[in-house]
Short mmCIF file of C-alpha atoms and ligand atoms in Angstrom, two decimals:
data_model
loop_
_atom_site.label_atom_id
_atom_site.label_comp_id
_atom_site.label_asym_id
_atom_site.label_seq_id
_atom_site.Cartn_x
_atom_site.Cartn_y
_atom_site.Cartn_z
CA MET A 1 -87.26 27.13 67.74
CA GLU A 2 -90.82 28.15 67.31
CA ARG A 3 -90.13 29.84 63.99
CA ARG A 4 -88.33 26.77 62.70
CA ARG A 5 -91.17 24.66 63.70
CA ARG A 6 -93.70 26.94 62.00
CA MET A 7 -91.48 27.03 58.83
CA ARG A 8 -91.32 23.27 58.75
CA ALA A 9 -94.98 22.94 59.21
CA ILE A 10 -95.69 25.27 56.44
CA ALA A 11 -93.06 23.68 54.18
CA VAL A 12 -94.48 20.16 54.68
CA MET A 13 -98.07 21.44 54.27
CA LEU A 14 -97.15 23.04 50.92
CA GLY A 15 -95.33 20.09 49.93
CA VAL A 16 -98.44 18.04 50.37
CA LEU A 17 -100.37 20.60 48.42
CA VAL A 18 -97.96 20.37 45.51
CA VAL A 19 -98.02 16.50 45.57
CA GLY A 20 -101.78 16.82 45.12
CA CYS A 21 -101.55 19.38 42.28
CA GLY A 22 -98.71 17.37 40.61
CA GLY A 23 -100.44 14.04 41.03
CA ALA A 24 -103.72 15.13 39.58
CA ALA A 25 -102.01 16.38 36.46
CA THR A 26 -99.60 13.62 36.09
CA SER A 27 -101.14 11.75 33.08
CA ALA A 28 -101.81 14.80 31.06
CA ARG A 29 -98.52 16.49 31.80
CA GLU A 30 -96.12 13.46 31.70
CA THR A 31 -93.10 14.50 29.63
CA ARG A 32 -89.98 12.72 28.54
CA THR A 33 -87.74 15.69 29.72
CA GLU A 34 -85.46 14.43 32.38
CA PRO A 35 -83.01 16.46 34.68
CA THR A 36 -79.68 17.14 33.26
CA VAL A 37 -77.65 14.58 35.26
CA SER A 38 -75.07 12.19 33.93
CA GLU A 39 -72.04 10.25 34.72
CA ALA A 40 -69.00 12.00 36.13
CA PRO A 41 -65.46 10.91 35.12
CA SER A 42 -63.48 9.57 38.17
CA PRO A 43 -60.76 11.76 39.32
CA PRO A 44 -57.09 10.38 39.66
CA GLU A 45 -56.73 8.43 42.93
CA GLU A 46 -54.32 10.82 44.37
CA THR A 47 -56.81 13.77 44.28
CA ARG A 48 -59.30 12.09 46.42
CA GLY A 49 -59.57 13.82 49.75
CA GLU A 50 -59.61 11.70 52.93
CA GLU A 51 -61.88 14.21 54.61
CA ARG A 52 -65.61 13.54 54.86
CA GLU A 53 -68.15 16.31 55.36
CA GLU A 54 -69.31 15.41 58.73
CA ALA A 55 -65.99 13.73 59.82
CA ARG A 56 -64.76 16.89 61.47
CA ALA A 57 -61.28 16.38 62.94
CA ALA A 58 -59.41 19.38 64.24
CA PRO A 59 -59.00 21.69 61.29
CA ALA A 60 -55.62 21.71 59.86
CA PRO A 61 -54.08 25.22 59.63
CA ILE A 62 -54.31 26.60 56.10
CA VAL A 63 -51.79 28.62 54.43
CA PRO A 64 -53.51 30.09 51.48
CA ALA A 65 -51.32 30.24 48.31
CA HIS A 66 -52.91 33.33 47.18
CA GLY A 67 -53.52 35.21 50.46
CA PRO A 68 -56.82 36.98 51.30
CA LEU A 69 -58.77 37.72 48.11
CA ALA A 70 -59.88 41.16 47.21
CA GLU A 71 -63.55 41.67 46.70
CA ASP A 72 -63.32 41.92 42.95
CA ASP A 73 -61.40 38.64 42.74
CA LEU A 74 -64.06 37.05 44.81
CA HIS A 75 -66.70 38.49 42.74
CA HIS A 76 -65.24 37.15 39.44
CA GLY A 77 -64.66 33.68 41.01
CA VAL A 78 -68.26 33.38 42.05
CA LEU A 79 -69.56 34.44 38.72
CA ALA A 80 -67.15 32.20 36.92
CA ARG A 81 -68.24 29.08 39.05
CA LEU A 82 -71.89 29.89 38.40
CA ARG A 83 -71.09 29.66 34.73
CA ASP A 84 -69.30 26.42 35.05
CA ALA A 85 -71.12 23.32 34.20
CA PRO A 86 -72.62 21.55 37.21
CA PHE A 87 -70.84 18.62 38.75
CA PRO A 88 -72.87 15.50 37.72
CA ALA A 89 -73.35 13.09 40.66
CA CYS A 90 -76.61 11.38 39.99
CA THR A 91 -78.36 9.76 36.94
CA VAL A 92 -82.10 9.42 36.52
CA GLU A 93 -83.85 6.60 34.62
CA PRO A 94 -87.18 4.82 34.54
CA LEU A 95 -88.00 2.77 37.55
CA PRO A 96 -87.63 -0.93 36.43
CA PRO A 97 -91.10 -2.54 36.52
CA ALA A 98 -90.00 -5.15 39.11
CA LEU A 99 -89.32 -2.41 41.63
CA ARG A 100 -92.67 -0.58 41.29
CA ARG A 101 -94.54 -0.07 44.54
CA ARG A 102 -97.72 -1.99 45.00
CA VAL A 103 -98.84 0.26 47.78
CA ARG A 104 -98.22 3.96 48.10
CA GLY A 105 -97.88 5.83 51.36
CA GLY A 106 -96.84 4.06 54.66
CA ASP A 107 -93.77 6.28 54.87
CA ASP A 108 -94.63 8.22 58.14
CA LEU A 109 -91.79 8.96 60.45
CA ALA A 110 -92.61 6.32 63.01
CA SER A 111 -92.45 3.48 60.44
CA LEU A 112 -89.27 5.00 58.85
CA ARG A 113 -87.60 5.07 62.27
CA ALA A 114 -88.59 1.53 63.07
CA ARG A 115 -86.73 0.09 60.05
CA VAL A 116 -83.32 1.23 61.43
CA SER A 117 -81.28 2.20 64.60
CA ILE A 118 -79.44 5.00 62.91
CA ASP A 119 -80.53 8.54 63.99
CA VAL A 120 -83.48 9.55 61.55
CA PRO A 121 -84.11 13.24 61.15
CA ASP A 122 -87.64 14.65 61.21
CA ASP A 123 -87.52 15.44 57.54
CA ALA A 124 -86.64 11.72 56.59
CA ILE A 125 -87.83 10.51 53.24
CA THR A 126 -86.83 6.93 53.24
CA THR A 127 -84.81 4.65 55.49
CA ALA A 128 -83.35 1.21 54.82
CA ARG A 129 -81.21 -1.55 56.33
CA VAL A 130 -79.06 -3.22 53.60
CA ASP A 131 -77.19 -6.10 54.81
CA ALA A 132 -75.45 -4.84 57.89
CA SER A 133 -75.43 -1.17 56.88
CA GLU A 134 -78.16 1.48 57.41
CA GLY A 135 -79.23 4.60 55.69
CA VAL A 136 -81.64 7.44 55.75
CA VAL A 137 -82.37 10.07 53.03
CA TYR A 138 -83.62 13.26 54.38
CA ARG A 139 -84.44 16.94 53.41
CA SER A 140 -82.06 19.42 54.84
CA ALA A 141 -81.64 23.27 54.97
CA ALA A 142 -77.91 22.82 55.05
CA LEU A 143 -77.40 23.97 51.43
CA ASP A 144 -80.90 25.23 50.51
CA PRO A 145 -82.26 28.24 52.41
CA ARG A 146 -85.58 27.56 54.28
CA SER A 147 -88.58 28.97 52.46
CA ASP A 148 -92.40 28.80 52.49
CA VAL A 149 -92.16 26.31 49.52
CA GLY A 150 -90.31 23.38 51.14
CA ASP A 151 -87.60 23.20 48.43
CA LEU A 152 -85.08 21.81 50.75
CA GLY A 153 -81.94 19.77 49.68
CA TYR A 154 -81.61 16.00 49.95
CA ARG A 155 -78.95 14.33 51.96
CA VAL A 156 -78.09 10.76 52.73
CA ARG A 157 -76.71 9.50 56.08
CA LEU A 158 -75.03 6.11 56.07
CA ARG A 159 -73.73 3.78 58.70
CA ASP A 160 -71.36 1.06 57.57
CA GLY A 161 -72.29 -2.16 59.36
CA THR A 162 -68.72 -3.50 59.26
CA SER A 163 -66.63 -0.48 60.39
CA GLY A 164 -69.37 1.30 62.26
CA THR A 165 -68.47 4.66 60.53
CA GLU A 166 -71.05 7.17 59.70
CA GLU A 167 -71.03 9.69 56.98
CA ASP A 168 -73.62 12.33 55.93
CA LEU A 169 -73.46 13.56 52.32
CA ALA A 170 -75.24 16.03 50.08
CA LEU A 171 -76.87 14.33 47.11
CA GLY A 172 -76.76 17.55 45.04
CA LEU A 173 -80.62 17.28 44.48
CA THR A 174 -83.17 19.72 45.85
CA ALA A 175 -86.83 18.78 46.30
CA MET A 176 -89.03 19.79 43.32
CA ARG A 177 -86.02 21.04 41.33
CA PRO A 178 -87.10 19.01 39.65
CA LEU A 179 -87.31 15.73 41.51
CA VAL A 180 -89.05 14.58 44.62
CA LEU A 181 -87.51 11.61 46.30
CA VAL A 182 -89.95 9.16 47.76
CA ASP A 183 -89.90 5.98 49.95
CA ASN A 184 -89.77 2.59 48.27
CA PRO A 185 -88.47 -0.27 50.42
CA MET A 186 -88.16 -2.38 47.26
CA VAL A 187 -85.28 -0.22 46.08
CA ARG A 188 -81.98 -1.18 47.84
CA LEU A 189 -80.78 2.18 49.28
CA VAL A 190 -77.12 1.29 48.91
CA ASP A 191 -76.14 -1.21 46.22
CA ALA A 192 -72.95 -1.54 44.07
CA GLY A 193 -71.29 1.63 45.35
CA GLU A 194 -74.39 3.60 44.54
CA VAL A 195 -77.28 5.35 46.46
CA ARG A 196 -80.46 4.45 44.83
CA ILE A 197 -83.94 6.02 45.45
CA GLU A 198 -87.17 6.18 43.83
CA ALA A 199 -88.16 9.72 42.67
CA GLU A 200 -91.10 11.54 41.11
CA LEU A 201 -90.66 14.39 38.62
CA ARG A 202 -92.34 17.46 40.16
CA ALA A 203 -90.57 20.57 38.89
CA ILE A 204 -91.89 23.66 40.77
CA ASP A 205 -92.93 26.73 38.77
CA ASP A 206 -90.98 29.61 40.19
CA ALA A 207 -93.55 32.01 38.76
CA SER A 208 -96.04 30.48 41.18
CA ILE A 209 -93.89 31.34 44.24
CA GLU A 210 -94.93 34.50 46.04
CA PHE A 211 -92.87 34.08 49.17
CA ARG A 212 -95.96 34.44 51.37
CA PRO A 213 -97.62 31.34 52.68
CA ALA A 214 -98.99 30.65 49.33
CA ASP A 215 -102.35 28.86 48.94
CA ALA A 216 -100.58 26.55 46.36
CA THR A 217 -97.70 26.39 44.08
CA SER A 218 -97.83 24.78 40.63
CA THR A 219 -95.47 22.55 38.71
CA THR A 220 -94.02 22.82 35.20
CA ARG A 221 -93.27 19.10 34.71
CA ASP A 222 -94.69 16.01 36.48
CA GLY A 223 -93.95 12.37 36.33
CA ARG A 224 -93.81 9.20 38.34
CA GLU A 225 -91.59 6.19 38.79
CA ARG A 226 -88.03 7.30 38.25
CA LEU A 227 -84.88 5.73 39.66
CA VAL A 228 -82.17 8.08 40.96
CA ARG A 229 -78.68 6.44 41.09
CA CYS A 230 -75.82 8.45 42.79
CA ARG A 231 -72.24 6.94 42.90
CA LEU A 232 -70.97 7.18 46.40
CA GLU A 233 -67.45 8.07 45.08
CA ASP A 234 -68.87 11.10 43.39
CA LEU A 235 -70.94 12.18 46.48
CA ARG A 236 -67.79 11.70 48.66
CA ARG A 237 -65.30 13.56 46.51
CA ASP A 238 -63.45 16.34 48.24
CA GLN A 239 -60.72 17.24 45.90
CA ASP A 240 -59.12 19.85 48.06
CA ALA A 241 -59.64 18.20 51.46
CA ASP A 242 -61.32 21.13 53.04
CA GLY A 243 -64.08 19.25 54.70
CA LEU A 244 -66.62 20.19 52.01
CA THR A 245 -67.46 17.74 49.21
CA ASP A 246 -67.29 19.08 45.68
CA LEU A 247 -71.12 18.95 45.45
CA THR A 248 -71.36 21.08 48.56
CA GLU A 249 -68.71 23.61 47.35
CA GLN A 250 -70.88 23.93 44.19
CA ARG A 251 -73.83 25.06 46.22
CA LEU A 252 -71.71 27.36 48.39
CA LEU A 253 -70.06 28.84 45.31
CA THR A 254 -66.61 28.07 46.73
CA ASP A 255 -63.60 26.81 44.78
CA ALA A 256 -63.51 22.97 44.89
CA TRP A 257 -59.86 23.00 44.12
CA ASP A 258 -58.88 25.73 46.87
CA PRO A 259 -59.36 24.70 50.54
CA ASP A 260 -59.56 28.34 51.60
CA THR A 261 -61.50 30.08 48.80
CA ASP A 262 -61.23 33.66 50.33
CA GLY A 263 -57.71 33.06 51.72
CA ASP A 264 -58.47 34.19 55.38
CA GLY A 265 -56.77 31.21 56.91
CA THR A 266 -59.97 29.35 57.75
CA ARG A 267 -60.63 26.49 55.52
CA ASP A 268 -63.96 26.52 53.61
CA GLY A 269 -65.54 23.76 55.69
CA ASP A 270 -64.94 25.66 58.97
CA ASP A 271 -65.74 29.11 57.63
CA VAL A 272 -69.19 30.48 58.42
CA SER A 273 -68.94 32.62 55.38
CA PRO A 274 -66.31 31.13 53.08
CA LEU A 275 -66.54 33.88 50.58
CA GLY A 276 -65.22 36.99 52.28
CA SER A 277 -62.49 38.01 54.67
CA ALA A 278 -62.66 41.83 54.76
CA ALA A 279 -62.54 43.70 58.04
CA PRO A 280 -65.26 46.29 58.73
CA SER A 281 -64.27 49.72 57.47
CA SER A 282 -67.11 51.79 58.98
CA ASP A 283 -69.43 51.77 61.99
CA ALA A 284 -72.21 50.69 59.68
CA ASP A 285 -70.02 47.67 58.61
CA GLY A 286 -69.71 46.77 62.34
CA VAL A 287 -73.39 46.81 62.82
CA TRP A 288 -74.08 44.91 59.52
CA LEU A 289 -71.53 42.22 60.80
CA ALA A 290 -73.29 42.03 64.29
CA ALA A 291 -76.71 41.46 62.47
CA ALA A 292 -75.19 38.90 60.06
CA ARG A 293 -73.78 36.94 63.10
CA GLU A 294 -77.25 37.14 64.68
CA ILE A 295 -78.78 35.57 61.59
CA ALA A 296 -76.06 32.83 61.51
CA GLY A 297 -76.81 31.95 65.15
CA ASP A 298 -80.36 32.15 64.78
CA GLU A 299 -81.16 28.95 62.73
CA GLU A 300 -79.03 26.31 61.29
CA GLY A 301 -78.82 25.77 57.51
CA LEU A 302 -77.87 28.17 54.74
CA HIS A 303 -78.68 31.98 54.79
CA VAL A 304 -78.35 33.77 51.48
CA VAL A 305 -77.59 37.36 52.40
CA VAL A 306 -77.43 40.15 49.80
CA ARG A 307 -74.80 42.77 50.14
CA SER A 308 -73.26 45.30 47.76
CA GLY A 309 -69.98 46.26 49.75
CA ALA A 310 -67.00 44.13 50.69
CA ARG A 311 -67.80 40.72 52.03
CA LEU A 312 -66.99 40.74 55.76
CA ASP A 313 -65.18 38.10 57.75
CA LEU A 314 -67.86 36.20 59.78
CA GLY A 315 -65.32 33.90 61.47
CA ALA A 316 -65.21 30.20 62.09
CA ARG A 317 -68.26 28.03 62.48
CA GLY A 318 -69.10 25.34 65.04
CA GLU A 319 -70.27 21.89 64.18
CA GLY A 320 -73.81 21.89 62.88
CA ALA A 321 -73.94 25.79 62.80
CA ALA A 322 -75.29 27.90 59.98
CA ARG A 323 -73.59 29.20 56.88
CA VAL A 324 -74.01 32.51 55.40
CA LEU A 325 -73.72 32.89 51.62
CA VAL A 326 -73.17 36.67 51.03
CA LEU A 327 -73.86 37.57 47.44
CA ARG A 328 -74.04 40.68 45.33
CA GLU A 329 -77.28 41.37 43.45
CA ASP A 330 -75.94 40.10 40.12
CA GLU A 331 -74.52 37.06 41.77
CA LEU A 332 -77.94 36.42 43.34
CA ALA A 333 -79.67 36.66 40.07
CA ALA A 334 -77.24 34.09 38.55
CA TYR A 335 -77.53 31.86 41.67
CA GLN A 336 -81.41 32.03 41.33
CA ARG A 337 -81.27 31.20 37.62
CA ARG A 338 -79.19 28.06 38.52
CA TYR A 339 -80.81 26.89 41.73
CA GLY A 340 -84.29 28.40 41.58
CA LEU A 341 -85.91 31.35 43.20
CA ARG A 342 -84.72 31.87 46.67
CA ALA A 343 -85.84 34.30 49.31
CA PRO A 344 -82.59 36.23 50.17
CA VAL A 345 -82.04 38.13 53.50
CA VAL A 346 -81.29 41.92 53.22
CA ILE A 347 -79.74 43.75 56.13
CA ALA A 348 -80.29 47.53 56.12
CA VAL A 349 -78.46 49.72 58.52
CA ARG A 350 -79.12 53.33 59.41
CA MET A 351 -76.66 55.01 61.81
CA ARG A 352 -78.34 57.17 64.49
CA GLY A 353 -75.30 58.85 66.18
CA ARG A 354 -71.91 57.30 66.96
CA ASP A 355 -73.10 54.37 69.11
CA ARG A 356 -76.58 53.78 67.91
CA ALA A 357 -78.14 52.42 64.69
CA GLU A 358 -81.53 51.01 63.50
CA VAL A 359 -81.37 47.63 61.63
CA THR A 360 -83.92 46.18 59.43
CA ILE A 361 -83.58 42.45 58.56
CA ASP A 362 -85.84 41.70 55.71
CA ARG A 363 -86.36 37.89 54.73
CA VAL A 364 -89.03 38.70 52.18
CA TRP A 365 -91.69 36.84 54.21
CA SER A 366 -90.88 38.51 57.51
CA GLN A 367 -89.22 41.66 58.63
CA SER A 368 -87.39 42.37 61.95
CA LEU A 369 -86.76 45.78 63.28
CA LEU A 370 -83.75 46.15 65.79
CA ASP A 371 -81.90 48.58 67.62
CA ALA A 372 -78.14 48.40 67.68
CA ARG A 373 -76.05 49.65 70.55
CA ARG A 374 -72.37 49.90 70.92
CA ASP A 375 -70.87 49.16 74.35
CA ALA A 376 -67.82 50.81 76.07
CA SER A 377 -65.59 47.95 74.64
CA GLY A 378 -66.85 48.83 71.08
CA VAL A 379 -69.00 45.77 70.60
CA TRP A 380 -72.42 46.11 68.80
CA SER A 381 -75.35 44.32 70.13
CA LEU A 382 -78.96 44.10 68.87
CA VAL A 383 -82.33 44.18 70.52
CA ALA A 384 -85.70 43.88 68.99
CA ARG A 385 -87.35 47.32 68.55
CA1 CA B 1 -63.71 20.42 49.13
CA1 CA B 2 -61.73 30.77 54.41
#
């Protein structure tokens, strides 16, 4: 918990620093370049999944059509999906003059919470009551690994005033890549089947990221007063009804048309690590798996872990638990080209006899040294060295 608070504090602090940096340079660096977002065609009615990302009914048993995928097939699938055109869910346009804020600021957490009765996360950006419904847009580590930079993803949580149903959806947008969403009570958060939010253009410069608590990060593009519009049907689309929206699958590099991408019998939405179902084939694999499970249990959100060997089965996840995205080096490079520089986790295992090993967990900005011991029942456990 302490680490999470520290990371959040650093991220918030750096976010503010970047605001100052971008704001000062806005007039000189204003550009017409906009993010590549556009309208997506609607899928046929019968392909729309009934599942919602956070509506977690008992998982239906999955009988994978293809069976467990071999490592090479997983690898080719990941690279192919990273080459696919991104799903467009949101459009960006200039903010209409009538919606311009007269006063900036005033979006502190207490005032955001005072507007609504819906649960408002600590990383809330904006809240609104629209007719009888309520919503909150917030930053989340669910699909973007925590870093010192604060480039978390944006999500929207909505409560329908008539039915009382709640949903929590990824917007497919990440802070500073290239937009930063801002509070503007004059923009109706939900209107005509769309989520609408004011945004600023503040594209982080990956070359300025050092993965240490950096003094500042710089931006490559800046601009103010944009309007982001995301169609709810695009945000909600879950074509294979596996509990993950298409937008979420895009970030997890899973197949949006296959409910069980790795074919291990656990549907993508319930799989801690939906890319990989191999069993450990060595003692070192067993230790690696124990360390990966430790990481998944340490902090919610998404952990990007680099591994060169076969992707091991990390099992099923509980509600709100972390996910582990295991990537090979070349996949990580392609992932970073698409989603920006991300600090991966590297687990190194050195066997020290049959039932002992040393483990190093390197998160770029921190390193943990652990001892692994195997008990009489064959289970590996880890303790800090
Ligand atoms: Ca899906
Ligand atoms: Ca699976």
